[in-house]
CSV table of C-alpha atoms in Angstrom, one decimal:
chain,number,residue,atom,x,y,z
F,1,MET,CA,79.0,53.5,103.8
F,2,SER,CA,82.1,51.6,103.0
F,3,PHE,CA,83.1,54.4,100.6
F,4,LEU,CA,83.7,56.6,103.6
F,5,GLN,CA,86.6,54.3,104.6
F,6,ASP,CA,88.2,54.7,101.2
F,7,PRO,CA,91.1,57.2,101.4
F,8,SER,CA,90.7,58.0,97.7
F,9,PHE,CA,87.2,59.4,98.4
F,10,PHE,CA,88.6,62.0,100.8
F,11,THR,CA,91.5,62.7,98.4
F,12,MET,CA,89.1,63.3,95.5
F,13,GLY,CA,86.9,65.5,97.8
F,14,MET,CA,89.8,67.7,98.8
F,15,TRP,CA,91.0,67.9,95.3
F,16,SER,CA,87.5,69.1,94.2
F,17,ILE,CA,87.4,71.7,96.9
F,18,GLY,CA,90.9,72.9,96.0
F,19,ALA,CA,90.1,73.1,92.3
F,20,GLY,CA,86.9,75.0,93.1
F,21,ALA,CA,88.8,77.5,95.3
F,22,LEU,CA,91.4,77.9,92.6
F,23,GLY,CA,88.7,78.5,89.9
F,24,ALA,CA,87.0,81.1,92.1
F,25,ALA,CA,90.2,82.9,92.7
F,26,ALA,CA,91.0,82.9,89.0
F,27,LEU,CA,87.5,84.3,88.2
F,28,ALA,CA,87.9,87.0,90.9
F,29,LEU,CA,91.3,87.9,89.4
F,30,LEU,CA,89.9,88.1,85.9
F,31,LEU,CA,87.0,90.3,87.0
F,32,ALA,CA,89.2,92.5,89.0
F,33,ASN,CA,91.2,93.3,85.8
F,34,THR,CA,88.1,94.4,83.9
F,35,ASP,CA,86.2,97.6,84.4
F,36,VAL,CA,83.1,95.7,85.7
F,37,PHE,CA,83.6,96.7,89.4
F,38,LEU,CA,85.0,100.2,88.7
F,39,SER,CA,82.8,103.1,89.7
F,40,LYS,CA,81.8,105.2,86.7
F,41,PRO,CA,82.9,108.8,87.0
F,42,GLN,CA,80.2,111.6,86.9
F,43,LYS,CA,81.1,114.4,84.6
F,44,ALA,CA,81.6,117.7,86.4
F,45,ALA,CA,79.7,120.8,85.2
F,46,LEU,CA,81.5,124.1,84.8
F,47,GLU,CA,79.2,125.6,87.4
F,48,TYR,CA,80.2,122.9,89.9
F,49,LEU,CA,83.9,123.6,89.4
F,50,GLU,CA,83.5,127.4,89.5
F,51,ASP,CA,82.1,127.4,93.0
F,52,ILE,CA,84.8,125.3,94.6
F,53,ASP,CA,86.7,126.9,97.5
F,54,LEU,CA,90.4,126.7,97.3
F,55,LYS,CA,93.2,127.8,99.6
F,56,THR,CA,96.6,129.1,98.8
F,57,LEU,CA,99.5,127.4,100.6
F,58,GLU,CA,101.3,130.6,101.6
F,59,ASN,CA,102.2,131.5,105.2
F,60,GLU,CA,99.0,133.5,105.3
F,61,PRO,CA,96.7,131.5,103.1
F,62,ARG,CA,93.8,133.1,101.3
F,63,THR,CA,90.6,131.5,100.1
F,64,LEU,CA,89.5,131.9,96.5
F,65,LYS,CA,86.9,130.5,94.1
F,66,ALA,CA,88.3,128.0,91.7
F,67,LYS,CA,87.0,130.0,88.7
F,68,GLU,CA,89.8,132.5,89.4
F,69,LEU,CA,92.3,130.0,88.1
F,70,TRP,CA,90.9,129.9,84.6
F,71,GLU,CA,88.7,133.0,84.2
F,72,LYS,CA,91.0,135.0,82.0
F,73,ASN,CA,93.3,132.5,80.2
F,74,GLY,CA,91.9,129.1,80.9
F,75,ALA,CA,94.0,126.5,82.8
F,76,VAL,CA,95.3,123.0,83.0
F,77,ILE,CA,94.6,121.6,86.5
F,78,MET,CA,95.8,118.4,88.0
F,79,ALA,CA,93.7,116.9,90.9
F,80,VAL,CA,96.5,115.1,92.7
F,81,ARG,CA,95.6,111.8,94.3
F,82,ARG,CA,98.5,112.0,96.8
F,83,PRO,CA,101.5,114.2,96.5
F,84,GLY,CA,103.9,111.6,98.0
F,85,CYS,CA,102.7,108.9,95.5
F,86,PHE,CA,105.4,108.1,93.0
F,87,LEU,CA,102.8,107.6,90.3
F,88,CYS,CA,101.4,111.1,90.9
F,89,ARG,CA,104.8,112.5,90.8
F,90,GLU,CA,105.4,110.8,87.5
F,91,GLU,CA,102.2,112.4,86.0
F,92,ALA,CA,103.1,115.8,87.5
F,93,ALA,CA,106.5,115.6,85.8
F,94,ASP,CA,104.8,114.6,82.5
F,95,LEU,CA,102.4,117.6,82.7
F,96,SER,CA,105.2,119.9,83.6
F,97,SER,CA,107.0,118.9,80.4
F,98,LEU,CA,104.2,120.7,78.6
F,99,LYS,CA,104.9,123.9,80.5
F,100,PRO,CA,107.0,125.7,77.8
F,101,LYS,CA,104.2,125.0,75.2
F,102,LEU,CA,101.5,126.1,77.7
F,103,ASP,CA,103.4,129.3,78.4
F,104,GLU,CA,103.5,130.0,74.7
F,105,LEU,CA,99.7,129.6,74.6
F,106,GLY,CA,99.4,131.7,77.8
F,107,VAL,CA,97.7,128.9,79.6
F,108,PRO,CA,98.7,128.4,83.3
F,109,LEU,CA,99.3,125.0,84.9
F,110,TYR,CA,97.9,124.3,88.4
F,111,ALA,CA,97.4,121.5,90.8
F,112,VAL,CA,95.0,120.9,93.7
F,113,VAL,CA,95.6,118.6,96.7
F,114,LYS,CA,93.1,117.3,99.2
F,115,GLU,CA,95.3,117.6,102.3
F,116,HIS,CA,98.4,119.5,103.4
F,117,ILE,CA,100.5,117.4,105.7
F,118,LYS,CA,104.1,117.7,106.8
F,119,THR,CA,106.3,118.5,103.8
F,120,GLU,CA,104.3,116.5,101.2
F,121,VAL,CA,103.5,119.5,99.0
F,122,LYS,CA,107.0,120.9,99.3
F,123,ASP,CA,108.4,117.6,98.3
F,124,PHE,CA,106.0,117.4,95.4
F,125,GLN,CA,107.0,120.8,93.9
F,126,PRO,CA,110.2,119.6,92.2
F,127,TYR,CA,108.0,117.4,90.0
F,128,PHE,CA,105.4,120.0,89.3
F,129,LYS,CA,106.0,123.4,87.6
F,130,GLY,CA,102.9,125.2,88.7
F,131,GLU,CA,101.2,126.6,91.8
F,132,VAL,CA,99.4,124.1,94.1
F,133,PHE,CA,96.2,124.9,96.0
F,134,LEU,CA,94.4,123.1,98.8
F,135,ASP,CA,90.9,121.6,98.1
F,136,GLU,CA,89.9,120.8,101.7
F,137,LYS,CA,86.4,119.6,100.7
F,138,LYS,CA,87.7,117.4,97.9
F,139,LYS,CA,85.3,118.9,95.4
F,140,PHE,CA,87.7,118.5,92.5
F,141,TYR,CA,87.6,114.8,93.1
F,142,GLY,CA,83.8,114.8,92.6
F,143,PRO,CA,80.9,115.3,92.0
F,144,GLN,CA,80.9,111.6,92.7
F,145,ARG,CA,84.0,110.8,94.7
F,146,ARG,CA,85.5,107.5,93.6
F,147,LYS,CA,87.9,105.3,95.4
F,148,MET,CA,90.1,102.4,94.5
F,149,MET,CA,91.0,100.3,97.5
F,150,PHE,CA,93.1,97.1,97.7
F,151,MET,CA,91.6,95.7,94.5
F,152,GLY,CA,94.0,98.1,92.7
F,153,PHE,CA,96.9,95.9,93.8
F,154,ILE,CA,95.7,92.9,91.8
F,155,ARG,CA,95.1,94.8,88.6
F,156,LEU,CA,97.7,94.1,86.0
F,157,GLY,CA,97.4,97.7,84.7
F,158,VAL,CA,98.4,99.1,88.1
F,159,TRP,CA,101.4,96.8,88.3
F,160,TYR,CA,102.4,97.9,84.8
F,161,ASN,CA,102.1,101.5,85.9
F,162,PHE,CA,104.2,100.7,89.0
F,163,PHE,CA,107.1,99.3,86.9
F,164,ARG,CA,106.8,102.2,84.4
F,165,ALA,CA,107.3,104.8,87.1
F,166,TRP,CA,110.0,102.8,88.9
F,167,ASN,CA,111.9,102.4,85.7
F,168,GLY,CA,111.5,106.2,85.2
F,169,GLY,CA,113.4,106.7,88.5
F,170,PHE,CA,110.4,108.0,90.5
F,171,SER,CA,110.1,107.3,94.2
F,172,GLY,CA,107.6,108.3,96.9
F,173,ASN,CA,106.2,107.5,100.3
F,174,LEU,CA,103.0,106.3,102.0
F,175,GLU,CA,102.0,109.6,103.7
F,176,GLY,CA,98.4,110.7,103.4
F,177,GLU,CA,95.2,109.5,101.9
F,178,GLY,CA,95.7,107.8,98.5
F,179,PHE,CA,92.5,105.9,97.7
F,180,VAL,CA,90.3,108.8,96.4
F,181,LEU,CA,91.1,108.9,92.7
F,182,GLY,CA,92.3,112.1,91.0
F,183,GLY,CA,92.2,113.5,87.5
F,184,VAL,CA,93.2,116.3,85.1
F,185,PHE,CA,91.1,119.1,83.7
F,186,VAL,CA,91.6,121.6,80.9
F,187,VAL,CA,89.1,124.5,81.4
F,188,GLY,CA,88.6,127.2,78.9
F,189,SER,CA,88.4,130.9,79.8
F,190,GLY,CA,85.3,132.6,81.1
F,191,LYS,CA,82.3,130.4,80.2
F,192,GLN,CA,84.1,128.5,77.5
F,193,GLY,CA,83.6,125.3,79.5
F,194,ILE,CA,85.5,122.1,80.4
F,195,LEU,CA,87.5,121.2,77.3
F,196,LEU,CA,89.0,118.0,78.7
F,197,GLU,CA,88.2,115.9,81.8
F,198,HIS,CA,90.4,112.9,82.5
F,199,ARG,CA,89.3,110.8,85.5
F,200,GLU,CA,91.9,108.4,86.9
F,201,LYS,CA,90.3,104.9,86.7
F,202,GLU,CA,93.1,103.1,88.5
F,203,PHE,CA,96.4,104.0,90.3
F,204,GLY,CA,98.7,105.5,87.7
F,205,ASP,CA,96.2,106.0,84.9
F,206,LYS,CA,97.7,109.0,83.3
F,207,VAL,CA,96.1,111.6,81.0
F,208,ASN,CA,97.2,111.7,77.4
F,209,LEU,CA,99.5,114.6,77.0
F,210,LEU,CA,98.7,115.2,73.3
F,211,SER,CA,95.0,115.5,74.3
F,212,VAL,CA,95.9,118.0,77.0
F,213,LEU,CA,97.9,120.1,74.5
F,214,GLU,CA,95.1,119.9,71.9
F,215,ALA,CA,92.5,121.0,74.4
F,216,ALA,CA,94.8,123.9,75.6
F,217,LYS,CA,95.1,125.1,72.0
F,218,MET,CA,91.3,125.5,72.0
F,219,ILE,CA,91.3,128.0,74.8
F,220,LYS,CA,90.4,131.6,73.9
F,221,PRO,CA,91.8,134.2,76.2
F,222,GLN,CA,89.0,136.2,77.8
F,223,THR,CA,90.0,139.4,76.0
F,224,LEU,CA,90.0,137.7,72.6
F,225,ALA,CA,86.7,135.9,73.4
F,226,SER,CA,85.1,139.3,74.3
F,227,GLU,CA,86.3,140.9,71.0
F,228,GLN,CA,84.8,138.1,69.0
F,229,LYS,CA,81.3,138.5,70.5
């Protein structure tokens, strides 16, 4: 048992423990930056989206079925993760840059939020050039609601998105729930269906604007669709 009295034995043991802990941390960091632990999104059916109850954010709010948003002319809809998030504001501004082209196509731009607190939606409006609705039951964030918790803060992609938005001059706050991930939909008129469905896989995972525009060009206004039957 003389080896127990040898200081180098304990030094080697502590070094081994430290190396093991470092290796485990490195492995965890590596895995956190893959898609292994990300929950896979479930595609939404048109019937699922059509039946969602939305509320307007007027002084006297009214409730409507989501299908009213796209029934005649289709729609581009952003499911906002959190209005005060500077990453969400960046994507809202990006989508709003398409507004002139969407107007030419006759396709409206909308957003839905999952909560309406303080002045969050009002402060979001300068970044988003469309009407905003309240989805209290968070249906646009389903059918399988996905969350990204604190793992998001060790993902390199998220930090890249942070710096991109910061460099773009966007700022925000920490008000409201921001872990349930959002997305963007392009929905055709009538029963044309969902033409594009982008589900945010991590904080700041933006939709491809060219894909949004291409999908919007596929929308057939309801009157034209009826004539072609």
